[in-house]
PDB file of C-alpha atoms in Angstrom:
ATOM      1  CA  MET A  15     -49.295 -77.355 -50.337  1.00  0.00           C
ATOM      2  CA  ILE A  16     -52.424 -75.788 -48.857  1.00  0.00           C
ATOM      3  CA  LYS A  17     -52.833 -78.741 -46.470  1.00  0.00           C
ATOM      4  CA  LYS A  18     -49.303 -78.175 -45.155  1.00  0.00           C
ATOM      5  CA  LEU A  19     -50.128 -74.492 -44.773  1.00  0.00           C
ATOM      6  CA  ALA A  20     -53.222 -75.415 -42.776  1.00  0.00           C
ATOM      7  CA  SER A  21     -51.369 -77.832 -40.504  1.00  0.00           C
ATOM      8  CA  LEU A  22     -50.812 -77.410 -36.781  1.00  0.00           C
ATOM      9  CA  SER A  23     -47.043 -77.566 -37.324  1.00  0.00           C
ATOM     10  CA  CYS A  24     -47.286 -74.493 -39.536  1.00  0.00           C
ATOM     11  CA  THR A  25     -49.257 -72.704 -36.818  1.00  0.00           C
ATOM     12  CA  LEU A  26     -46.680 -73.574 -34.167  1.00  0.00           C
ATOM     13  CA  SER A  27     -43.826 -72.533 -36.463  1.00  0.00           C
ATOM     14  CA  ALA A  28     -45.416 -69.130 -37.097  1.00  0.00           C
ATOM     15  CA  LEU A  29     -46.131 -68.588 -33.384  1.00  0.00           C
ATOM     16  CA  LEU A  30     -42.585 -69.617 -32.453  1.00  0.00           C
ATOM     17  CA  ALA A  31     -41.167 -67.209 -35.034  1.00  0.00           C
ATOM     18  CA  LEU A  32     -43.313 -64.402 -33.612  1.00  0.00           C
ATOM     19  CA  ALA A  33     -42.212 -65.256 -30.068  1.00  0.00           C
ATOM     20  CA  VAL A  34     -38.524 -65.127 -31.046  1.00  0.00           C
ATOM     21  CA  TRP A  35     -39.190 -61.878 -32.919  1.00  0.00           C
ATOM     22  CA  LEU A  36     -40.789 -60.317 -29.832  1.00  0.00           C
ATOM     23  CA  ILE A  37     -37.920 -61.428 -27.573  1.00  0.00           C
ATOM     24  CA  ILE A  38     -35.391 -59.869 -29.932  1.00  0.00           C
ATOM     25  CA  GLY A  39     -37.550 -56.726 -30.034  1.00  0.00           C
ATOM     26  CA  CYS A  40     -37.539 -56.490 -26.238  1.00  0.00           C
ATOM     27  CA  ILE A  41     -33.747 -56.638 -26.284  1.00  0.00           C
ATOM     28  CA  LEU A  42     -33.464 -54.072 -29.073  1.00  0.00           C
ATOM     29  CA  SER A  43     -35.815 -51.618 -27.362  1.00  0.00           C
ATOM     30  CA  SER A  44     -34.107 -51.950 -23.966  1.00  0.00           C
ATOM     31  CA  ARG A  45     -31.163 -49.949 -22.722  1.00  0.00           C
ATOM     32  CA  PHE A  46     -28.905 -52.710 -24.079  1.00  0.00           C
ATOM     33  CA  GLY A  47     -30.185 -52.118 -27.617  1.00  0.00           C
ATOM     34  CA  THR A  48     -31.461 -49.072 -29.464  1.00  0.00           C
ATOM     35  CA  PRO A  49     -34.131 -47.455 -27.214  1.00  0.00           C
ATOM     36  CA  ASP A  50     -33.800 -44.042 -28.906  1.00  0.00           C
ATOM     37  CA  ILE A  51     -34.704 -45.505 -32.290  1.00  0.00           C
ATOM     38  CA  PHE A  52     -37.745 -47.259 -30.830  1.00  0.00           C
ATOM     39  CA  SER A  53     -38.796 -44.006 -29.167  1.00  0.00           C
ATOM     40  CA  ASP A  54     -38.802 -42.393 -32.615  1.00  0.00           C
ATOM     41  CA  ILE A  55     -40.809 -45.314 -33.999  1.00  0.00           C
ATOM     42  CA  ASN A  56     -43.402 -45.045 -31.218  1.00  0.00           C
ATOM     43  CA  ALA A  57     -43.738 -41.327 -31.932  1.00  0.00           C
ATOM     44  CA  THR A  58     -45.248 -41.919 -35.363  1.00  0.00           C
ATOM     45  CA  VAL A  59     -46.897 -44.543 -37.550  1.00  0.00           C
ATOM     46  CA  LEU A  60     -44.480 -47.357 -38.397  1.00  0.00           C
ATOM     47  CA  LEU A  61     -44.908 -47.000 -42.155  1.00  0.00           C
ATOM     48  CA  GLN A  62     -44.091 -43.290 -41.987  1.00  0.00           C
ATOM     49  CA  TRP A  63     -40.967 -43.991 -39.946  1.00  0.00           C
ATOM     50  CA  ALA A  64     -39.856 -46.684 -42.407  1.00  0.00           C
ATOM     51  CA  LEU A  65     -40.262 -44.357 -45.390  1.00  0.00           C
ATOM     52  CA  MET A  66     -38.542 -41.390 -43.729  1.00  0.00           C
ATOM     53  CA  ASN A  67     -35.888 -42.925 -41.445  1.00  0.00           C
ATOM     54  CA  GLY A  68     -35.776 -46.654 -42.218  1.00  0.00           C
ATOM     55  CA  SER A  69     -32.681 -46.405 -44.418  1.00  0.00           C
ATOM     56  CA  SER A  70     -30.644 -45.072 -41.481  1.00  0.00           C
ATOM     57  CA  SER A  71     -31.503 -48.141 -39.369  1.00  0.00           C
ATOM     58  CA  PRO A  72     -31.356 -51.154 -41.733  1.00  0.00           C
ATOM     59  CA  GLY A  73     -31.070 -53.646 -38.855  1.00  0.00           C
ATOM     60  CA  ILE A  74     -34.299 -52.430 -37.229  1.00  0.00           C
ATOM     61  CA  LEU A  75     -35.993 -52.358 -40.619  1.00  0.00           C
ATOM     62  CA  PHE A  76     -34.914 -55.965 -41.268  1.00  0.00           C
ATOM     63  CA  TRP A  77     -36.252 -56.952 -37.823  1.00  0.00           C
ATOM     64  CA  PHE A  78     -39.633 -55.455 -38.677  1.00  0.00           C
ATOM     65  CA  ALA A  79     -39.614 -57.224 -42.054  1.00  0.00           C
ATOM     66  CA  CYS A  80     -39.059 -60.561 -40.279  1.00  0.00           C
ATOM     67  CA  GLY A  81     -41.988 -59.814 -37.994  1.00  0.00           C
ATOM     68  CA  PHE A  82     -44.245 -59.047 -40.924  1.00  0.00           C
ATOM     69  CA  ALA A  83     -43.129 -62.271 -42.628  1.00  0.00           C
ATOM     70  CA  ALA A  84     -43.988 -64.336 -39.525  1.00  0.00           C
ATOM     71  CA  ALA A  85     -47.346 -62.558 -39.188  1.00  0.00           C
ATOM     72  CA  ALA A  86     -48.050 -63.163 -42.898  1.00  0.00           C
ATOM     73  CA  LEU A  87     -47.331 -66.881 -42.430  1.00  0.00           C
ATOM     74  CA  LEU A  88     -49.740 -66.999 -39.486  1.00  0.00           C
ATOM     75  CA  PHE A  89     -52.349 -65.114 -41.514  1.00  0.00           C
ATOM     76  CA  ALA A  90     -52.023 -67.579 -44.407  1.00  0.00           C
ATOM     77  CA  ASN A  91     -52.209 -70.466 -41.943  1.00  0.00           C
ATOM     78  CA  LEU A  92     -55.463 -69.116 -40.489  1.00  0.00           C
ATOM     79  CA  ILE A  93     -57.050 -68.684 -43.919  1.00  0.00           C
ATOM     80  CA  ALA A  94     -55.946 -72.155 -45.036  1.00  0.00           C
ATOM     81  CA  CYS A  95     -57.167 -73.742 -41.811  1.00  0.00           C
ATOM     82  CA  VAL A  96     -60.593 -72.110 -42.212  1.00  0.00           C
ATOM     83  CA  CYS A  97     -60.942 -73.224 -45.828  1.00  0.00           C
ATOM     84  CA  VAL A  98     -59.446 -76.723 -45.594  1.00  0.00           C
ATOM     85  CA  ARG A  99     -60.480 -77.902 -42.140  1.00  0.00           C
ATOM     86  CA  LEU A 100     -63.039 -75.829 -40.262  1.00  0.00           C
ATOM     87  CA  LEU A 101     -65.557 -75.044 -43.009  1.00  0.00           C
ATOM     88  CA  PRO A 102     -65.740 -78.690 -44.211  1.00  0.00           C
ATOM     89  CA  GLN A 103     -66.145 -79.854 -40.590  1.00  0.00           C
ATOM     90  CA  CYS A 104     -69.036 -77.444 -40.050  1.00  0.00           C
ATOM     91  CA  LYS A 105     -70.692 -78.641 -43.283  1.00  0.00           C
ATOM     92  CA  ARG A 106     -70.339 -82.336 -42.420  1.00  0.00           C
ATOM     93  CA  ARG A 107     -71.696 -82.147 -38.892  1.00  0.00           C
ATOM     94  CA  VAL A 108     -73.450 -79.577 -36.747  1.00  0.00           C
ATOM     95  CA  ASP A 109     -71.155 -79.259 -33.740  1.00  0.00           C
ATOM     96  CA  MET A 110     -70.993 -76.144 -31.593  1.00  0.00           C
ATOM     97  CA  GLN A 111     -67.302 -76.698 -30.943  1.00  0.00           C
ATOM     98  CA  HIS A 112     -66.516 -76.541 -34.653  1.00  0.00           C
ATOM     99  CA  TYR A 113     -68.492 -73.329 -35.045  1.00  0.00           C
ATOM    100  CA  MET A 114     -66.714 -71.789 -32.053  1.00  0.00           C
ATOM    101  CA  LEU A 115     -63.318 -72.664 -33.525  1.00  0.00           C
ATOM    102  CA  LEU A 116     -64.367 -71.256 -36.873  1.00  0.00           C
ATOM    103  CA  THR A 117     -65.501 -68.009 -35.221  1.00  0.00           C
ATOM    104  CA  LEU A 118     -62.242 -67.653 -33.289  1.00  0.00           C
ATOM    105  CA  HIS A 119     -60.131 -68.186 -36.421  1.00  0.00           C
ATOM    106  CA  ILE A 120     -62.119 -65.624 -38.404  1.00  0.00           C
ATOM    107  CA  LEU A 121     -61.896 -63.090 -35.587  1.00  0.00           C
ATOM    108  CA  PHE A 122     -58.143 -63.675 -35.316  1.00  0.00           C
ATOM    109  CA  VAL A 123     -57.819 -62.910 -39.031  1.00  0.00           C
ATOM    110  CA  PHE A 124     -59.463 -59.536 -38.427  1.00  0.00           C
ATOM    111  CA  VAL A 125     -57.230 -58.917 -35.395  1.00  0.00           C
ATOM    112  CA  LEU A 126     -54.143 -59.372 -37.582  1.00  0.00           C
ATOM    113  CA  LEU A 127     -55.609 -57.062 -40.212  1.00  0.00           C
ATOM    114  CA  GLY A 128     -56.330 -54.507 -37.487  1.00  0.00           C
ATOM    115  CA  HIS A 129     -52.709 -54.596 -36.300  1.00  0.00           C
ATOM    116  CA  LEU A 130     -51.557 -54.154 -39.897  1.00  0.00           C
ATOM    117  CA  ALA A 131     -53.813 -51.121 -40.288  1.00  0.00           C
ATOM    118  CA  ASP A 132     -52.592 -49.709 -36.976  1.00  0.00           C
ATOM    119  CA  VAL A 133     -48.984 -49.496 -38.220  1.00  0.00           C
ATOM    120  CA  THR A 134     -49.666 -48.392 -41.795  1.00  0.00           C
ATOM    121  CA  ILE A 135     -52.700 -46.077 -41.782  1.00  0.00           C
ATOM    122  CA  GLY A 136     -53.402 -42.742 -40.137  1.00  0.00           C
ATOM    123  CA  PHE A 137     -51.084 -40.500 -38.138  1.00  0.00           C
ATOM    124  CA  LYS A 138     -49.734 -40.036 -34.624  1.00  0.00           C
ATOM    125  CA  ASN A 139     -48.266 -36.852 -33.148  1.00  0.00           C
ATOM    126  CA  THR A 140     -46.586 -37.327 -29.773  1.00  0.00           C
ATOM    127  CA  ASP A 141     -44.758 -35.282 -27.119  1.00  0.00           C
ATOM    128  CA  ILE A 142     -47.164 -32.340 -27.349  1.00  0.00           C
ATOM    129  CA  ALA A 143     -46.435 -30.484 -24.095  1.00  0.00           C
ATOM    130  CA  LEU A 144     -48.934 -27.690 -23.403  1.00  0.00           C
ATOM    131  CA  ALA A 145     -49.731 -25.507 -20.390  1.00  0.00           C
ATOM    132  CA  GLU A 146     -52.992 -23.706 -19.673  1.00  0.00           C
ATOM    133  CA  GLY A 147     -53.781 -21.189 -22.402  1.00  0.00           C
ATOM    134  CA  GLU A 148     -51.380 -22.708 -24.938  1.00  0.00           C
ATOM    135  CA  SER A 149     -52.326 -24.114 -28.344  1.00  0.00           C
ATOM    136  CA  TYR A 150     -50.922 -26.589 -30.817  1.00  0.00           C
ATOM    137  CA  THR A 151     -51.669 -26.966 -34.532  1.00  0.00           C
ATOM    138  CA  SER A 152     -50.825 -30.351 -36.018  1.00  0.00           C
ATOM    139  CA  PRO A 153     -49.474 -30.865 -39.557  1.00  0.00           C
ATOM    140  CA  GLN A 154     -52.897 -32.327 -40.412  1.00  0.00           C
ATOM    141  CA  GLY A 155     -54.657 -29.051 -39.544  1.00  0.00           C
ATOM    142  CA  TYR A 156     -56.067 -29.839 -36.087  1.00  0.00           C
ATOM    143  CA  THR A 157     -55.803 -27.040 -33.498  1.00  0.00           C
ATOM    144  CA  LEU A 158     -55.808 -28.018 -29.828  1.00  0.00           C
ATOM    145  CA  HIS A 159     -56.140 -25.383 -27.102  1.00  0.00           C
ATOM    146  CA  ILE A 160     -55.738 -26.161 -23.399  1.00  0.00           C
ATOM    147  CA  ASP A 161     -58.382 -24.369 -21.335  1.00  0.00           C
ATOM    148  CA  ARG A 162     -57.580 -25.732 -17.889  1.00  0.00           C
ATOM    149  CA  ILE A 163     -55.378 -28.291 -16.143  1.00  0.00           C
ATOM    150  CA  LEU A 164     -57.082 -29.560 -12.989  1.00  0.00           C
ATOM    151  CA  ILE A 165     -54.756 -31.169 -10.433  1.00  0.00           C
ATOM    152  CA  GLY A 166     -56.334 -32.893  -7.436  1.00  0.00           C
ATOM    153  CA  ASP A 167     -53.284 -34.803  -6.163  1.00  0.00           C
ATOM    154  CA  ASN A 168     -49.900 -33.667  -4.933  1.00  0.00           C
ATOM    155  CA  PRO A 169     -47.966 -32.287  -7.944  1.00  0.00           C
ATOM    156  CA  LYS A 170     -44.795 -33.955  -6.613  1.00  0.00           C
ATOM    157  CA  ASP A 171     -46.377 -37.321  -7.390  1.00  0.00           C
ATOM    158  CA  PHE A 172     -46.154 -36.500 -11.100  1.00  0.00           C
ATOM    159  CA  ARG A 173     -42.382 -36.669 -11.251  1.00  0.00           C
ATOM    160  CA  PHE A 174     -42.520 -39.910 -13.179  1.00  0.00           C
ATOM    161  CA  ASN A 175     -39.557 -41.518 -14.816  1.00  0.00           C
ATOM    162  CA  ARG A 176     -39.746 -43.710 -17.880  1.00  0.00           C
ATOM    163  CA  ARG A 177     -39.905 -46.958 -15.924  1.00  0.00           C
ATOM    164  CA  ASP A 178     -42.596 -46.268 -13.340  1.00  0.00           C
ATOM    165  CA  VAL A 179     -45.007 -43.971 -15.206  1.00  0.00           C
ATOM    166  CA  ARG A 180     -47.527 -46.822 -15.600  1.00  0.00           C
ATOM    167  CA  GLY A 181     -46.997 -48.120 -12.102  1.00  0.00           C
ATOM    168  CA  ARG A 182     -47.564 -44.724 -10.532  1.00  0.00           C
ATOM    169  CA  MET A 183     -51.047 -44.587 -12.042  1.00  0.00           C
ATOM    170  CA  SER A 184     -52.027 -47.653 -10.052  1.00  0.00           C
ATOM    171  CA  ARG A 185     -50.782 -46.435  -6.679  1.00  0.00           C
ATOM    172  CA  ASP A 186     -53.039 -45.136  -3.957  1.00  0.00           C
ATOM    173  CA  GLU A 187     -51.645 -41.604  -4.040  1.00  0.00           C
ATOM    174  CA  PHE A 188     -52.607 -41.025  -7.674  1.00  0.00           C
ATOM    175  CA  HIS A 189     -56.254 -40.771  -8.766  1.00  0.00           C
ATOM    176  CA  PRO A 190     -56.789 -40.311 -12.530  1.00  0.00           C
ATOM    177  CA  ASP A 191     -60.299 -38.886 -12.096  1.00  0.00           C
ATOM    178  CA  ARG A 192     -58.967 -36.029  -9.943  1.00  0.00           C
ATOM    179  CA  ASN A 193     -56.388 -34.909 -12.513  1.00  0.00           C
ATOM    180  CA  GLN A 194     -57.908 -33.815 -15.792  1.00  0.00           C
ATOM    181  CA  VAL A 195     -57.243 -31.584 -18.767  1.00  0.00           C
ATOM    182  CA  PHE A 196     -60.022 -29.470 -20.295  1.00  0.00           C
ATOM    183  CA  PHE A 197     -59.584 -28.340 -23.892  1.00  0.00           C
ATOM    184  CA  HIS A 198     -61.267 -27.396 -27.120  1.00  0.00           C
ATOM    185  CA  ILE A 199     -60.305 -28.723 -30.536  1.00  0.00           C
ATOM    186  CA  SER A 200     -61.095 -27.967 -34.166  1.00  0.00           C
ATOM    187  CA  GLY A 201     -59.921 -29.367 -37.472  1.00  0.00           C
ATOM    188  CA  PRO A 202     -60.537 -29.799 -41.204  1.00  0.00           C
ATOM    189  CA  THR A 203     -63.392 -32.271 -40.653  1.00  0.00           C
ATOM    190  CA  LEU A 204     -64.155 -31.304 -37.052  1.00  0.00           C
ATOM    191  CA  PRO A 205     -66.075 -28.224 -35.880  1.00  0.00           C
ATOM    192  CA  GLN A 206     -64.816 -26.578 -32.708  1.00  0.00           C
ATOM    193  CA  MET A 207     -65.823 -28.634 -29.703  1.00  0.00           C
ATOM    194  CA  GLN A 208     -64.885 -28.965 -26.050  1.00  0.00           C
ATOM    195  CA  GLY A 209     -63.748 -32.015 -24.165  1.00  0.00           C
ATOM    196  CA  GLN A 210     -61.742 -33.361 -21.263  1.00  0.00           C
ATOM    197  CA  ILE A 211     -59.204 -36.137 -20.816  1.00  0.00           C
ATOM    198  CA  GLN A 212     -57.493 -37.976 -18.016  1.00  0.00           C
ATOM    199  CA  MET A 213     -54.887 -40.713 -17.918  1.00  0.00           C
ATOM    200  CA  LEU A 214     -56.188 -44.005 -19.331  1.00  0.00           C
ATOM    201  CA  SER A 215     -59.310 -42.250 -20.620  1.00  0.00           C
ATOM    202  CA  PRO A 216     -58.728 -40.633 -24.053  1.00  0.00           C
ATOM    203  CA  PHE A 217     -61.158 -38.402 -25.924  1.00  0.00           C
ATOM    204  CA  VAL A 218     -62.393 -39.665 -29.294  1.00  0.00           C
ATOM    205  CA  ALA A 219     -63.832 -37.013 -31.639  1.00  0.00           C
ATOM    206  CA  PRO A 220     -66.653 -37.754 -34.116  1.00  0.00           C
ATOM    207  CA  ASP A 221     -64.184 -37.918 -37.011  1.00  0.00           C
ATOM    208  CA  GLY A 222     -62.064 -40.511 -35.194  1.00  0.00           C
ATOM    209  CA  LEU A 223     -59.348 -38.206 -33.846  1.00  0.00           C
ATOM    210  CA  ARG A 224     -58.033 -39.586 -30.548  1.00  0.00           C
ATOM    211  CA  ILE A 225     -56.640 -37.237 -27.901  1.00  0.00           C
ATOM    212  CA  THR A 226     -54.649 -39.026 -25.188  1.00  0.00           C
ATOM    213  CA  LEU A 227     -53.099 -37.674 -21.990  1.00  0.00           C
ATOM    214  CA  THR A 228     -49.859 -39.577 -21.315  1.00  0.00           C
ATOM    215  CA  LYS A 229     -48.537 -37.707 -18.270  1.00  0.00           C
ATOM    216  CA  PHE A 230     -48.252 -34.385 -16.464  1.00  0.00           C
ATOM    217  CA  LEU A 231     -45.000 -32.434 -16.647  1.00  0.00           C
ATOM    218  CA  VAL A 232     -44.195 -30.714 -13.351  1.00  0.00           C
ATOM    219  CA  ALA A 233     -42.739 -27.213 -13.523  1.00  0.00           C
ATOM    220  CA  LYS A 234     -38.959 -27.322 -13.083  1.00  0.00           C
ATOM    221  CA  GLU A 235     -38.528 -23.621 -12.332  1.00  0.00           C
ATOM    222  CA  PRO A 236     -40.608 -21.529  -9.865  1.00  0.00           C
ATOM    223  CA  GLY A 237     -42.078 -19.363 -12.626  1.00  0.00           C
ATOM    224  CA  ASP A 238     -42.955 -22.228 -14.985  1.00  0.00           C
ATOM    225  CA  SER A 239     -46.408 -23.792 -15.334  1.00  0.00           C
ATOM    226  CA  MET A 240     -47.412 -27.429 -15.199  1.00  0.00           C
ATOM    227  CA  GLN A 241     -47.861 -28.957 -18.649  1.00  0.00           C
ATOM    228  CA  ALA A 242     -49.856 -31.842 -20.040  1.00  0.00           C
ATOM    229  CA  ASP A 243     -48.123 -34.263 -22.409  1.00  0.00           C
ATOM    230  CA  ILE A 244     -50.638 -35.152 -25.118  1.00  0.00           C
ATOM    231  CA  VAL A 245     -50.814 -37.444 -28.146  1.00  0.00           C
ATOM    232  CA  LEU A 246     -52.974 -36.719 -31.195  1.00  0.00           C
ATOM    233  CA  SER A 247     -53.651 -39.801 -33.319  1.00  0.00           C
ATOM    234  CA  TRP A 248     -56.078 -40.972 -35.954  1.00  0.00           C
ATOM    235  CA  ASN A 249     -56.757 -44.413 -37.356  1.00  0.00           C
ATOM    236  CA  PRO A 250     -60.137 -45.350 -38.841  1.00  0.00           C
ATOM    237  CA  PHE A 251     -59.799 -48.999 -37.764  1.00  0.00           C
ATOM    238  CA  HIS A 252     -58.477 -48.552 -34.215  1.00  0.00           C
ATOM    239  CA  SER A 253     -61.808 -48.855 -32.386  1.00  0.00           C
ATOM    240  CA  ALA A 254     -63.007 -51.692 -34.620  1.00  0.00           C
ATOM    241  CA  ALA A 255     -59.782 -53.668 -34.105  1.00  0.00           C
ATOM    242  CA  PHE A 256     -60.018 -53.212 -30.342  1.00  0.00           C
ATOM    243  CA  SER A 257     -63.641 -54.389 -30.352  1.00  0.00           C
ATOM    244  CA  VAL A 258     -62.811 -57.472 -32.438  1.00  0.00           C
ATOM    245  CA  THR A 259     -59.957 -58.350 -30.057  1.00  0.00           C
ATOM    246  CA  ALA A 260     -62.284 -58.072 -27.059  1.00  0.00           C
ATOM    247  CA  LEU A 261     -64.902 -60.189 -28.850  1.00  0.00           C
ATOM    248  CA  MET A 262     -62.324 -62.854 -29.673  1.00  0.00           C
ATOM    249  CA  ILE A 263     -61.295 -63.063 -26.004  1.00  0.00           C
ATOM    250  CA  LEU A 264     -64.934 -63.368 -24.945  1.00  0.00           C
ATOM    251  CA  CYS A 265     -65.542 -66.130 -27.497  1.00  0.00           C
ATOM    252  CA  PHE A 266     -62.609 -68.099 -26.129  1.00  0.00           C
ATOM    253  CA  PHE A 267     -64.225 -68.662 -22.720  1.00  0.00           C
ATOM    254  CA  PRO A 268     -67.287 -70.671 -23.881  1.00  0.00           C
ATOM    255  CA  LEU A 269     -65.014 -72.783 -26.094  1.00  0.00           C
ATOM    256  CA  ALA A 270     -62.658 -73.466 -23.177  1.00  0.00           C
ATOM    257  CA  PHE A 271     -65.631 -74.309 -20.960  1.00  0.00           C
ATOM    258  CA  ARG A 272     -67.040 -76.704 -23.567  1.00  0.00           C
ATOM    259  CA  LEU A 273     -63.684 -78.460 -23.995  1.00  0.00           C
ATOM    260  CA  PHE A 274     -63.354 -78.728 -20.223  1.00  0.00           C
ATOM    261  CA  CYS A 275     -66.827 -80.267 -19.900  1.00  0.00           C
ATOM    262  CA  ARG A 276     -66.115 -82.668 -22.756  1.00  0.00           C
ATOM    263  CA  GLY A 277     -62.909 -83.746 -21.042  1.00  0.00           C
ATOM    264  CA  LEU A 278     -64.761 -84.414 -17.794  1.00  0.00           C
ATOM    265  CA  SER A 279     -67.398 -86.388 -19.692  1.00  0.00           C
ATOM    266  CA  LYS A 280     -64.756 -88.608 -21.296  1.00  0.00           C
ATOM    267  CA  GLU A 281     -63.082 -89.246 -17.946  1.00  0.00           C
ATOM    268  CA  HIS A 282     -66.446 -90.161 -16.409  1.00  0.00           C
ATOM    269  CA  THR A 283     -67.255 -92.513 -19.304  1.00  0.00           C
ATOM    270  CA  SER A 284     -63.888 -94.275 -19.084  1.00  0.00           C
TER     271      SER A 284
END
């Protein structure tokens, strides 16, 4: 049984199931599916949404359960492959390729665990729209006060819609470093401190609280002020999971290079 679980066919089956799951998810989250439900899911931690609102959307809940089942199969496949194949290979013969494969599999295990932690642990408060001088107190006891909103580009360029908000940040007329939000924050485990954020550059407090600027909200009426749309989130494993993912990607390149060189060597020998 464990040999079948460690087989390449099991790996491909799990990856295929995840690919189909993602395709279905793209359809469900599009305008042809249930985008409003997915907006609610993105506004909080998945586990919290499932406990509070999952019963009202059984189809979406079943879709998530299928995704977790496919991820669990891939996780079991990784563990079985490490125990049955890679560790014995490393013990029998010292080969850098085997050690690289073993390292990649172990790192991938931690990546999956990091994704699991990201959807089950911590909190996320979204759609916090604040102007200069305004404050927000989260249910967890954090108080955020906006001191200043610095705009260096044309405010008209901030009239993003849902589709091009990411694309606008890469255009020549928008410069993230010229448009910043200055604030101070305090909380149950965080003394009052000051900071600043810009798009694509969140602020991470010593206790792990992450403050992210998603977009600027342009004043609709002449007397209104520009607002900053902010997300407050906390997950103790977020930074570690991101670092492990980056390390896994870096480890892939020397393995690919070694396999490429070995392939050239075989062609030259033949």
